[in-house]
Amino acid sequence: MTWVVIGAFGALGALARYGVSGAVQRLWRTTFPVGTLVVNLTGALGAGLLLGVAVGRDIPDLVLLGAGVGFLGGYSTFSTWMVETVLAAESGGGAGLRRAAENLAIPLIAGVALAGLGLTIGQWF
Amino acid sequence: MTDRLSLSTSITGRRRLAVAAGGAVGAIGRAAVIDVVDATRLDLLWSTFLVNALGSLVLGYVVARHAGRSHSSPFLIPFVGVGILGAFTTFSLFSTEVLELARAGDWLLAIGYPAGSIAVGFLAALLGVRFGGSK
């Protein structure tokens, strides 16, 4: 049962990522991988929220597994972030390396900050 | 009704289906790694570290070998790249783990864990891209 729930919510998460990152990348005409950035930052915010809401509450394991491990895990992505950074680094010279460094630092710092914000907001509920 | 049918059989619809199917496989695969790491009583940080490094390596290979190549199926990148490997790896859990380490005042790991994950993930993706790009 657990596996079915994780699989189903993982499918939904991946589908949501495909839709959101494609739409953001089309709207924001830039070579910076902003689609993956928006997906990962909203995923980090969502994970913080879930964690905050779960503190001191008796939320069923299946709900946490479905929403956290399934949906948010399937929605956010680490591998795409890394491969896009490698492609930026290989796009040429100092400018490419600078873009790769930006693409590592911005999501990392903003992701942890947004997870913290989500945790704080989640605990109000 | 015919509109709905034609939508689900269009290339876009079938790509979405491939992403969703891959997403289920990737998420279940990640859950399996969590179970295995949990059974070995290692810290669960290792499961996130492991899926992220492994997923970055394979995605690098798949993208370099198949993205935009006419000899590859148009569903290979949506299914394996976006679906399986995208869902197998995770950024949301990674972020909350770093946050929790910082909140616990475990500064060594709060800095070492993300630094190690990113260094290894980047090198793994680079290795994959090099392998996949070579003839």
PDB file of C-alpha atoms in Angstrom:
ATOM      1  CA  MET A   1       0.000   0.000   0.000  1.00  0.00           C
ATOM      2  CA  THR A   2       2.780   2.385   0.978  1.00  0.00           C
ATOM      3  CA  TRP A   3       4.563   1.761  -2.315  1.00  0.00           C
ATOM      4  CA  VAL A   4       1.417   2.358  -4.345  1.00  0.00           C
ATOM      5  CA  VAL A   5       0.837   5.705  -2.587  1.00  0.00           C
ATOM      6  CA  ILE A   6       4.472   6.775  -3.009  1.00  0.00           C
ATOM      7  CA  GLY A   7       4.394   5.742  -6.673  1.00  0.00           C
ATOM      8  CA  ALA A   8       1.117   7.531  -7.419  1.00  0.00           C
ATOM      9  CA  PHE A   9       2.170  10.752  -5.693  1.00  0.00           C
ATOM     10  CA  GLY A  10       5.632  10.498  -7.223  1.00  0.00           C
ATOM     11  CA  ALA A  11       3.985  10.360 -10.661  1.00  0.00           C
ATOM     12  CA  LEU A  12       1.919  13.449  -9.841  1.00  0.00           C
ATOM     13  CA  GLY A  13       4.996  15.273  -8.544  1.00  0.00           C
ATOM     14  CA  ALA A  14       7.026  14.495 -11.676  1.00  0.00           C
ATOM     15  CA  LEU A  15       4.115  15.589 -13.872  1.00  0.00           C
ATOM     16  CA  ALA A  16       3.783  18.856 -11.920  1.00  0.00           C
ATOM     17  CA  ARG A  17       7.538  19.460 -12.286  1.00  0.00           C
ATOM     18  CA  TYR A  18       7.360  18.857 -16.029  1.00  0.00           C
ATOM     19  CA  GLY A  19       4.483  21.345 -16.356  1.00  0.00           C
ATOM     20  CA  VAL A  20       5.817  24.064 -14.034  1.00  0.00           C
ATOM     21  CA  SER A  21       9.434  24.010 -15.183  1.00  0.00           C
ATOM     22  CA  GLY A  22       8.416  23.994 -18.857  1.00  0.00           C
ATOM     23  CA  ALA A  23       5.986  26.894 -18.396  1.00  0.00           C
ATOM     24  CA  VAL A  24       8.435  28.995 -16.336  1.00  0.00           C
ATOM     25  CA  GLN A  25      11.268  28.394 -18.792  1.00  0.00           C
ATOM     26  CA  ARG A  26       9.042  29.450 -21.723  1.00  0.00           C
ATOM     27  CA  LEU A  27       7.788  32.601 -19.983  1.00  0.00           C
ATOM     28  CA  TRP A  28      11.186  33.738 -18.703  1.00  0.00           C
ATOM     29  CA  ARG A  29      13.285  33.915 -21.818  1.00  0.00           C
ATOM     30  CA  THR A  30      16.698  33.263 -20.294  1.00  0.00           C
ATOM     31  CA  THR A  31      19.449  30.686 -20.643  1.00  0.00           C
ATOM     32  CA  PHE A  32      19.559  30.394 -16.830  1.00  0.00           C
ATOM     33  CA  PRO A  33      17.726  27.157 -15.848  1.00  0.00           C
ATOM     34  CA  VAL A  34      15.010  29.115 -14.055  1.00  0.00           C
ATOM     35  CA  GLY A  35      12.395  26.365 -14.537  1.00  0.00           C
ATOM     36  CA  THR A  36      14.294  23.914 -12.335  1.00  0.00           C
ATOM     37  CA  LEU A  37      15.050  26.739  -9.880  1.00  0.00           C
ATOM     38  CA  VAL A  38      11.353  27.627  -9.421  1.00  0.00           C
ATOM     39  CA  VAL A  39      10.418  23.944  -9.036  1.00  0.00           C
ATOM     40  CA  ASN A  40      13.119  23.268  -6.457  1.00  0.00           C
ATOM     41  CA  LEU A  41      12.457  26.420  -4.435  1.00  0.00           C
ATOM     42  CA  THR A  42       8.701  25.830  -4.275  1.00  0.00           C
ATOM     43  CA  GLY A  43       9.472  22.185  -3.402  1.00  0.00           C
ATOM     44  CA  ALA A  44      11.734  23.282  -0.538  1.00  0.00           C
ATOM     45  CA  LEU A  45       9.053  25.705   0.708  1.00  0.00           C
ATOM     46  CA  GLY A  46       6.482  22.904   0.548  1.00  0.00           C
ATOM     47  CA  ALA A  47       8.742  20.477   2.426  1.00  0.00           C
ATOM     48  CA  GLY A  48       9.309  23.090   5.157  1.00  0.00           C
ATOM     49  CA  LEU A  49       5.542  23.675   5.395  1.00  0.00           C
ATOM     50  CA  LEU A  50       4.871  19.946   5.694  1.00  0.00           C
ATOM     51  CA  LEU A  51       7.513  19.612   8.394  1.00  0.00           C
ATOM     52  CA  GLY A  52       6.077  22.596  10.305  1.00  0.00           C
ATOM     53  CA  VAL A  53       2.497  21.332  10.115  1.00  0.00           C
ATOM     54  CA  ALA A  54       3.623  17.848  11.224  1.00  0.00           C
ATOM     55  CA  VAL A  55       5.393  19.128  14.374  1.00  0.00           C
ATOM     56  CA  GLY A  56       3.479  18.011  17.457  1.00  0.00           C
ATOM     57  CA  ARG A  57       0.632  16.573  15.413  1.00  0.00           C
ATOM     58  CA  ASP A  58      -0.480  13.035  14.866  1.00  0.00           C
ATOM     59  CA  ILE A  59      -0.481  12.970  11.078  1.00  0.00           C
ATOM     60  CA  PRO A  60      -0.806   9.457   9.602  1.00  0.00           C
ATOM     61  CA  ASP A  61       2.446   8.076   8.197  1.00  0.00           C
ATOM     62  CA  LEU A  62       0.785   7.369   4.863  1.00  0.00           C
ATOM     63  CA  VAL A  63      -0.092  11.071   4.424  1.00  0.00           C
ATOM     64  CA  LEU A  64       3.478  12.143   5.225  1.00  0.00           C
ATOM     65  CA  LEU A  65       4.930   9.497   2.915  1.00  0.00           C
ATOM     66  CA  GLY A  66       2.555  10.389   0.080  1.00  0.00           C
ATOM     67  CA  ALA A  67       3.010  14.149   0.356  1.00  0.00           C
ATOM     68  CA  GLY A  68       6.689  14.178   1.348  1.00  0.00           C
ATOM     69  CA  VAL A  69       8.480  11.163  -0.116  1.00  0.00           C
ATOM     70  CA  GLY A  70       6.032  10.814  -3.018  1.00  0.00           C
ATOM     71  CA  PHE A  71       4.856  14.203  -4.232  1.00  0.00           C
ATOM     72  CA  LEU A  72       7.535  16.646  -3.041  1.00  0.00           C
ATOM     73  CA  GLY A  73      10.343  14.161  -3.665  1.00  0.00           C
ATOM     74  CA  GLY A  74       9.051  13.477  -7.168  1.00  0.00           C
ATOM     75  CA  TYR A  75       8.406  17.175  -7.792  1.00  0.00           C
ATOM     76  CA  SER A  76      11.829  18.500  -6.781  1.00  0.00           C
ATOM     77  CA  THR A  77      14.996  17.272  -8.433  1.00  0.00           C
ATOM     78  CA  PHE A  78      18.690  17.198  -7.642  1.00  0.00           C
ATOM     79  CA  SER A  79      19.966  15.422 -10.763  1.00  0.00           C
ATOM     80  CA  THR A  80      18.578  18.016 -13.201  1.00  0.00           C
ATOM     81  CA  TRP A  81      20.121  20.769 -11.062  1.00  0.00           C
ATOM     82  CA  MET A  82      23.545  19.089 -11.270  1.00  0.00           C
ATOM     83  CA  VAL A  83      23.417  18.288 -14.986  1.00  0.00           C
ATOM     84  CA  GLU A  84      22.273  21.835 -15.850  1.00  0.00           C
ATOM     85  CA  THR A  85      25.189  23.150 -13.781  1.00  0.00           C
ATOM     86  CA  VAL A  86      27.645  20.922 -15.655  1.00  0.00           C
ATOM     87  CA  LEU A  87      26.214  22.089 -18.999  1.00  0.00           C
ATOM     88  CA  ALA A  88      26.545  25.729 -17.866  1.00  0.00           C
ATOM     89  CA  ALA A  89      30.160  25.139 -16.815  1.00  0.00           C
ATOM     90  CA  GLU A  90      30.920  23.546 -20.166  1.00  0.00           C
ATOM     91  CA  SER A  91      29.200  26.329 -22.142  1.00  0.00           C
ATOM     92  CA  GLY A  92      32.517  28.094 -22.266  1.00  0.00           C
ATOM     93  CA  GLY A  93      35.233  30.014 -20.432  1.00  0.00           C
ATOM     94  CA  GLY A  94      34.957  32.215 -17.382  1.00  0.00           C
ATOM     95  CA  ALA A  95      31.354  33.207 -18.110  1.00  0.00           C
ATOM     96  CA  GLY A  96      30.304  29.549 -18.108  1.00  0.00           C
ATOM     97  CA  LEU A  97      32.075  28.872 -14.823  1.00  0.00           C
ATOM     98  CA  ARG A  98      30.481  31.947 -13.265  1.00  0.00           C
ATOM     99  CA  ARG A  99      27.033  30.802 -14.373  1.00  0.00           C
ATOM    100  CA  ALA A 100      27.704  27.333 -12.968  1.00  0.00           C
ATOM    101  CA  ALA A 101      28.753  28.836  -9.618  1.00  0.00           C
ATOM    102  CA  GLU A 102      25.615  31.009  -9.528  1.00  0.00           C
ATOM    103  CA  ASN A 103      23.475  28.007 -10.371  1.00  0.00           C
ATOM    104  CA  LEU A 104      24.947  26.130  -7.397  1.00  0.00           C
ATOM    105  CA  ALA A 105      24.889  28.930  -4.817  1.00  0.00           C
ATOM    106  CA  ILE A 106      21.466  30.502  -5.496  1.00  0.00           C
ATOM    107  CA  PRO A 107      19.314  27.343  -5.194  1.00  0.00           C
ATOM    108  CA  LEU A 108      21.278  26.078  -2.175  1.00  0.00           C
ATOM    109  CA  ILE A 109      20.976  29.280  -0.134  1.00  0.00           C
ATOM    110  CA  ALA A 110      17.430  30.120  -1.246  1.00  0.00           C
ATOM    111  CA  GLY A 111      16.293  26.492  -0.808  1.00  0.00           C
ATOM    112  CA  VAL A 112      17.380  26.301   2.834  1.00  0.00           C
ATOM    113  CA  ALA A 113      15.937  29.782   3.506  1.00  0.00           C
ATOM    114  CA  LEU A 114      12.568  28.848   1.960  1.00  0.00           C
ATOM    115  CA  ALA A 115      12.470  25.527   3.840  1.00  0.00           C
ATOM    116  CA  GLY A 116      12.978  27.587   7.025  1.00  0.00           C
ATOM    117  CA  LEU A 117      10.211  30.008   6.012  1.00  0.00           C
ATOM    118  CA  GLY A 118       7.896  27.065   5.301  1.00  0.00           C
ATOM    119  CA  LEU A 119       8.696  25.507   8.670  1.00  0.00           C
ATOM    120  CA  THR A 120       7.873  28.775  10.469  1.00  0.00           C
ATOM    121  CA  ILE A 121       4.605  29.294   8.580  1.00  0.00           C
ATOM    122  CA  GLY A 122       3.642  25.631   8.981  1.00  0.00           C
ATOM    123  CA  GLN A 123       3.933  25.843  12.749  1.00  0.00           C
ATOM    124  CA  TRP A 124       1.315  28.629  12.887  1.00  0.00           C
ATOM    125  CA  PHE A 125      -1.346  26.207  11.739  1.00  0.00           C
TER     126      PHE A 125
ATOM    127  CA  MET B   1     -14.959  13.071 -26.012  1.00  0.00           C
ATOM    128  CA  THR B   2     -13.044  12.777 -29.271  1.00  0.00           C
ATOM    129  CA  ASP B   3     -11.051  15.852 -28.186  1.00  0.00           C
ATOM    130  CA  ARG B   4     -10.079  14.146 -24.984  1.00  0.00           C
ATOM    131  CA  LEU B   5      -9.077  11.030 -26.830  1.00  0.00           C
ATOM    132  CA  SER B   6      -6.982  12.893 -29.348  1.00  0.00           C
ATOM    133  CA  LEU B   7      -5.325  14.814 -26.495  1.00  0.00           C
ATOM    134  CA  SER B   8      -4.316  11.638 -24.690  1.00  0.00           C
ATOM    135  CA  THR B   9      -2.876  10.082 -27.826  1.00  0.00           C
ATOM    136  CA  SER B  10      -1.008  13.211 -28.970  1.00  0.00           C
ATOM    137  CA  ILE B  11       2.766  13.360 -28.672  1.00  0.00           C
ATOM    138  CA  THR B  12       2.426  15.850 -25.792  1.00  0.00           C
ATOM    139  CA  GLY B  13      -0.029  13.608 -23.980  1.00  0.00           C
ATOM    140  CA  ARG B  14       2.164  10.559 -24.416  1.00  0.00           C
ATOM    141  CA  ARG B  15       5.203  12.500 -23.217  1.00  0.00           C
ATOM    142  CA  ARG B  16       3.263  13.448 -20.076  1.00  0.00           C
ATOM    143  CA  LEU B  17       2.311   9.826 -19.582  1.00  0.00           C
ATOM    144  CA  ALA B  18       5.986   8.832 -19.899  1.00  0.00           C
ATOM    145  CA  VAL B  19       6.970  11.474 -17.285  1.00  0.00           C
ATOM    146  CA  ALA B  20       4.266  10.265 -14.871  1.00  0.00           C
ATOM    147  CA  ALA B  21       5.169   6.588 -15.285  1.00  0.00           C
ATOM    148  CA  GLY B  22       8.859   7.388 -14.819  1.00  0.00           C
ATOM    149  CA  GLY B  23       8.022   9.551 -11.784  1.00  0.00           C
ATOM    150  CA  ALA B  24       6.303   6.602 -10.086  1.00  0.00           C
ATOM    151  CA  VAL B  25       9.315   4.346 -10.740  1.00  0.00           C
ATOM    152  CA  GLY B  26      11.793   6.985  -9.530  1.00  0.00           C
ATOM    153  CA  ALA B  27       9.882   7.782  -6.327  1.00  0.00           C
ATOM    154  CA  ILE B  28       9.478   4.081  -5.456  1.00  0.00           C
ATOM    155  CA  GLY B  29      13.183   3.537  -6.184  1.00  0.00           C
ATOM    156  CA  ARG B  30      14.093   6.358  -3.804  1.00  0.00           C
ATOM    157  CA  ALA B  31      11.799   4.914  -1.117  1.00  0.00           C
ATOM    158  CA  ALA B  32      13.512   1.528  -1.584  1.00  0.00           C
ATOM    159  CA  VAL B  33      16.956   3.116  -1.055  1.00  0.00           C
ATOM    160  CA  ILE B  34      15.630   4.827   2.101  1.00  0.00           C
ATOM    161  CA  ASP B  35      14.422   1.420   3.377  1.00  0.00           C
ATOM    162  CA  VAL B  36      17.768  -0.255   2.668  1.00  0.00           C
ATOM    163  CA  VAL B  37      19.786   2.532   4.328  1.00  0.00           C
ATOM    164  CA  ASP B  38      17.356   2.498   7.257  1.00  0.00           C
ATOM    165  CA  ALA B  39      17.834  -1.271   7.662  1.00  0.00           C
ATOM    166  CA  THR B  40      21.618  -0.828   7.846  1.00  0.00           C
ATOM    167  CA  ARG B  41      21.070   1.718  10.657  1.00  0.00           C
ATOM    168  CA  LEU B  42      23.122   4.286   8.810  1.00  0.00           C
ATOM    169  CA  ASP B  43      22.047   7.913   9.106  1.00  0.00           C
ATOM    170  CA  LEU B  44      19.232   8.614   6.622  1.00  0.00           C
ATOM    171  CA  LEU B  45      21.303  11.497   5.238  1.00  0.00           C
ATOM    172  CA  TRP B  46      23.174   8.762   3.395  1.00  0.00           C
ATOM    173  CA  SER B  47      20.104   7.702   1.442  1.00  0.00           C
ATOM    174  CA  THR B  48      19.565  11.245   0.135  1.00  0.00           C
ATOM    175  CA  PHE B  49      23.279  11.578  -0.611  1.00  0.00           C
ATOM    176  CA  LEU B  50      23.284   8.247  -2.435  1.00  0.00           C
ATOM    177  CA  VAL B  51      20.190   8.788  -4.622  1.00  0.00           C
ATOM    178  CA  ASN B  52      21.329  12.297  -5.544  1.00  0.00           C
ATOM    179  CA  ALA B  53      24.856  11.211  -6.541  1.00  0.00           C
ATOM    180  CA  LEU B  54      23.679   8.136  -8.453  1.00  0.00           C
ATOM    181  CA  GLY B  55      20.840  10.001 -10.181  1.00  0.00           C
ATOM    182  CA  SER B  56      23.189  12.824 -11.252  1.00  0.00           C
ATOM    183  CA  LEU B  57      25.658  10.345 -12.761  1.00  0.00           C
ATOM    184  CA  VAL B  58      23.031   8.493 -14.794  1.00  0.00           C
ATOM    185  CA  LEU B  59      21.152  11.651 -15.864  1.00  0.00           C
ATOM    186  CA  GLY B  60      24.416  13.180 -17.119  1.00  0.00           C
ATOM    187  CA  TYR B  61      24.979  10.083 -19.225  1.00  0.00           C
ATOM    188  CA  VAL B  62      21.404   9.929 -20.546  1.00  0.00           C
ATOM    189  CA  VAL B  63      21.264  13.640 -21.460  1.00  0.00           C
ATOM    190  CA  ALA B  64      24.651  13.601 -23.216  1.00  0.00           C
ATOM    191  CA  ARG B  65      23.817  10.411 -25.096  1.00  0.00           C
ATOM    192  CA  HIS B  66      20.175  10.986 -26.014  1.00  0.00           C
ATOM    193  CA  ALA B  67      19.002  14.630 -25.672  1.00  0.00           C
ATOM    194  CA  GLY B  68      18.103  16.069 -29.054  1.00  0.00           C
ATOM    195  CA  ARG B  69      19.428  12.998 -30.916  1.00  0.00           C
ATOM    196  CA  SER B  70      17.350  11.795 -33.820  1.00  0.00           C
ATOM    197  CA  HIS B  71      18.310   8.156 -33.223  1.00  0.00           C
ATOM    198  CA  SER B  72      16.722   8.208 -29.759  1.00  0.00           C
ATOM    199  CA  SER B  73      13.044   7.674 -28.965  1.00  0.00           C
ATOM    200  CA  PRO B  74      11.225  10.970 -28.240  1.00  0.00           C
ATOM    201  CA  PHE B  75       9.973   9.348 -25.027  1.00  0.00           C
ATOM    202  CA  LEU B  76      13.353   8.306 -23.644  1.00  0.00           C
ATOM    203  CA  ILE B  77      14.231  11.673 -22.077  1.00  0.00           C
ATOM    204  CA  PRO B  78      10.694  12.231 -20.674  1.00  0.00           C
ATOM    205  CA  PHE B  79      10.528   8.705 -19.218  1.00  0.00           C
ATOM    206  CA  VAL B  80      14.087   8.088 -17.987  1.00  0.00           C
ATOM    207  CA  GLY B  81      15.446  11.635 -17.581  1.00  0.00           C
ATOM    208  CA  VAL B  82      12.518  13.775 -16.440  1.00  0.00           C
ATOM    209  CA  GLY B  83      10.485  10.955 -14.891  1.00  0.00           C
ATOM    210  CA  ILE B  84      12.697   8.285 -13.310  1.00  0.00           C
ATOM    211  CA  LEU B  85      15.883  10.228 -12.566  1.00  0.00           C
ATOM    212  CA  GLY B  86      14.112  13.515 -11.800  1.00  0.00           C
ATOM    213  CA  ALA B  87      11.902  11.812  -9.219  1.00  0.00           C
ATOM    214  CA  PHE B  88      14.606   9.465  -7.915  1.00  0.00           C
ATOM    215  CA  THR B  89      16.666  12.459  -6.791  1.00  0.00           C
ATOM    216  CA  THR B  90      15.322  15.103  -4.438  1.00  0.00           C
ATOM    217  CA  PHE B  91      15.987  18.720  -3.596  1.00  0.00           C
ATOM    218  CA  SER B  92      13.156  19.328  -1.113  1.00  0.00           C
ATOM    219  CA  LEU B  93      14.343  16.707   1.362  1.00  0.00           C
ATOM    220  CA  PHE B  94      17.952  17.837   0.854  1.00  0.00           C
ATOM    221  CA  SER B  95      16.984  21.443   1.801  1.00  0.00           C
ATOM    222  CA  THR B  96      15.060  20.435   4.913  1.00  0.00           C
ATOM    223  CA  GLU B  97      17.928  18.167   6.004  1.00  0.00           C
ATOM    224  CA  VAL B  98      20.410  21.054   5.794  1.00  0.00           C
ATOM    225  CA  LEU B  99      17.917  23.268   7.654  1.00  0.00           C
ATOM    226  CA  GLU B 100      17.496  20.685  10.433  1.00  0.00           C
ATOM    227  CA  LEU B 101      21.272  20.250  10.804  1.00  0.00           C
ATOM    228  CA  ALA B 102      21.680  24.021  11.142  1.00  0.00           C
ATOM    229  CA  ARG B 103      18.801  24.271  13.633  1.00  0.00           C
ATOM    230  CA  ALA B 104      20.363  21.478  15.698  1.00  0.00           C
ATOM    231  CA  GLY B 105      23.597  23.485  15.766  1.00  0.00           C
ATOM    232  CA  ASP B 106      25.491  20.678  14.031  1.00  0.00           C
ATOM    233  CA  TRP B 107      27.549  23.117  11.963  1.00  0.00           C
ATOM    234  CA  LEU B 108      30.113  20.581  10.803  1.00  0.00           C
ATOM    235  CA  LEU B 109      27.412  18.552   9.026  1.00  0.00           C
ATOM    236  CA  ALA B 110      25.284  21.608   8.170  1.00  0.00           C
ATOM    237  CA  ILE B 111      28.190  22.767   5.990  1.00  0.00           C
ATOM    238  CA  GLY B 112      29.841  19.425   5.164  1.00  0.00           C
ATOM    239  CA  TYR B 113      26.685  17.614   4.032  1.00  0.00           C
ATOM    240  CA  PRO B 114      25.545  20.132   1.376  1.00  0.00           C
ATOM    241  CA  ALA B 115      29.152  20.800   0.301  1.00  0.00           C
ATOM    242  CA  GLY B 116      29.792  17.065  -0.091  1.00  0.00           C
ATOM    243  CA  SER B 117      26.459  16.410  -1.842  1.00  0.00           C
ATOM    244  CA  ILE B 118      27.035  19.206  -4.347  1.00  0.00           C
ATOM    245  CA  ALA B 119      30.720  18.378  -4.970  1.00  0.00           C
ATOM    246  CA  VAL B 120      30.000  14.682  -5.509  1.00  0.00           C
ATOM    247  CA  GLY B 121      26.770  15.369  -7.442  1.00  0.00           C
ATOM    248  CA  PHE B 122      28.535  17.806  -9.765  1.00  0.00           C
ATOM    249  CA  LEU B 123      31.465  15.447 -10.402  1.00  0.00           C
ATOM    250  CA  ALA B 124      29.086  12.528 -10.938  1.00  0.00           C
ATOM    251  CA  ALA B 125      27.037  14.533 -13.484  1.00  0.00           C
ATOM    252  CA  LEU B 126      30.265  15.637 -15.202  1.00  0.00           C
ATOM    253  CA  LEU B 127      31.486  12.042 -15.390  1.00  0.00           C
ATOM    254  CA  GLY B 128      28.117  10.948 -16.807  1.00  0.00           C
ATOM    255  CA  VAL B 129      28.136  13.722 -19.422  1.00  0.00           C
ATOM    256  CA  ARG B 130      31.701  12.778 -20.477  1.00  0.00           C
ATOM    257  CA  PHE B 131      30.838   9.076 -20.758  1.00  0.00           C
ATOM    258  CA  GLY B 132      27.598   9.751 -22.603  1.00  0.00           C
ATOM    259  CA  GLY B 133      29.177  12.264 -24.974  1.00  0.00           C
ATOM    260  CA  SER B 134      32.100  10.059 -26.000  1.00  0.00           C
ATOM    261  CA  LYS B 135      31.644   8.018 -29.145  1.00  0.00           C
TER     262      LYS B 135
END
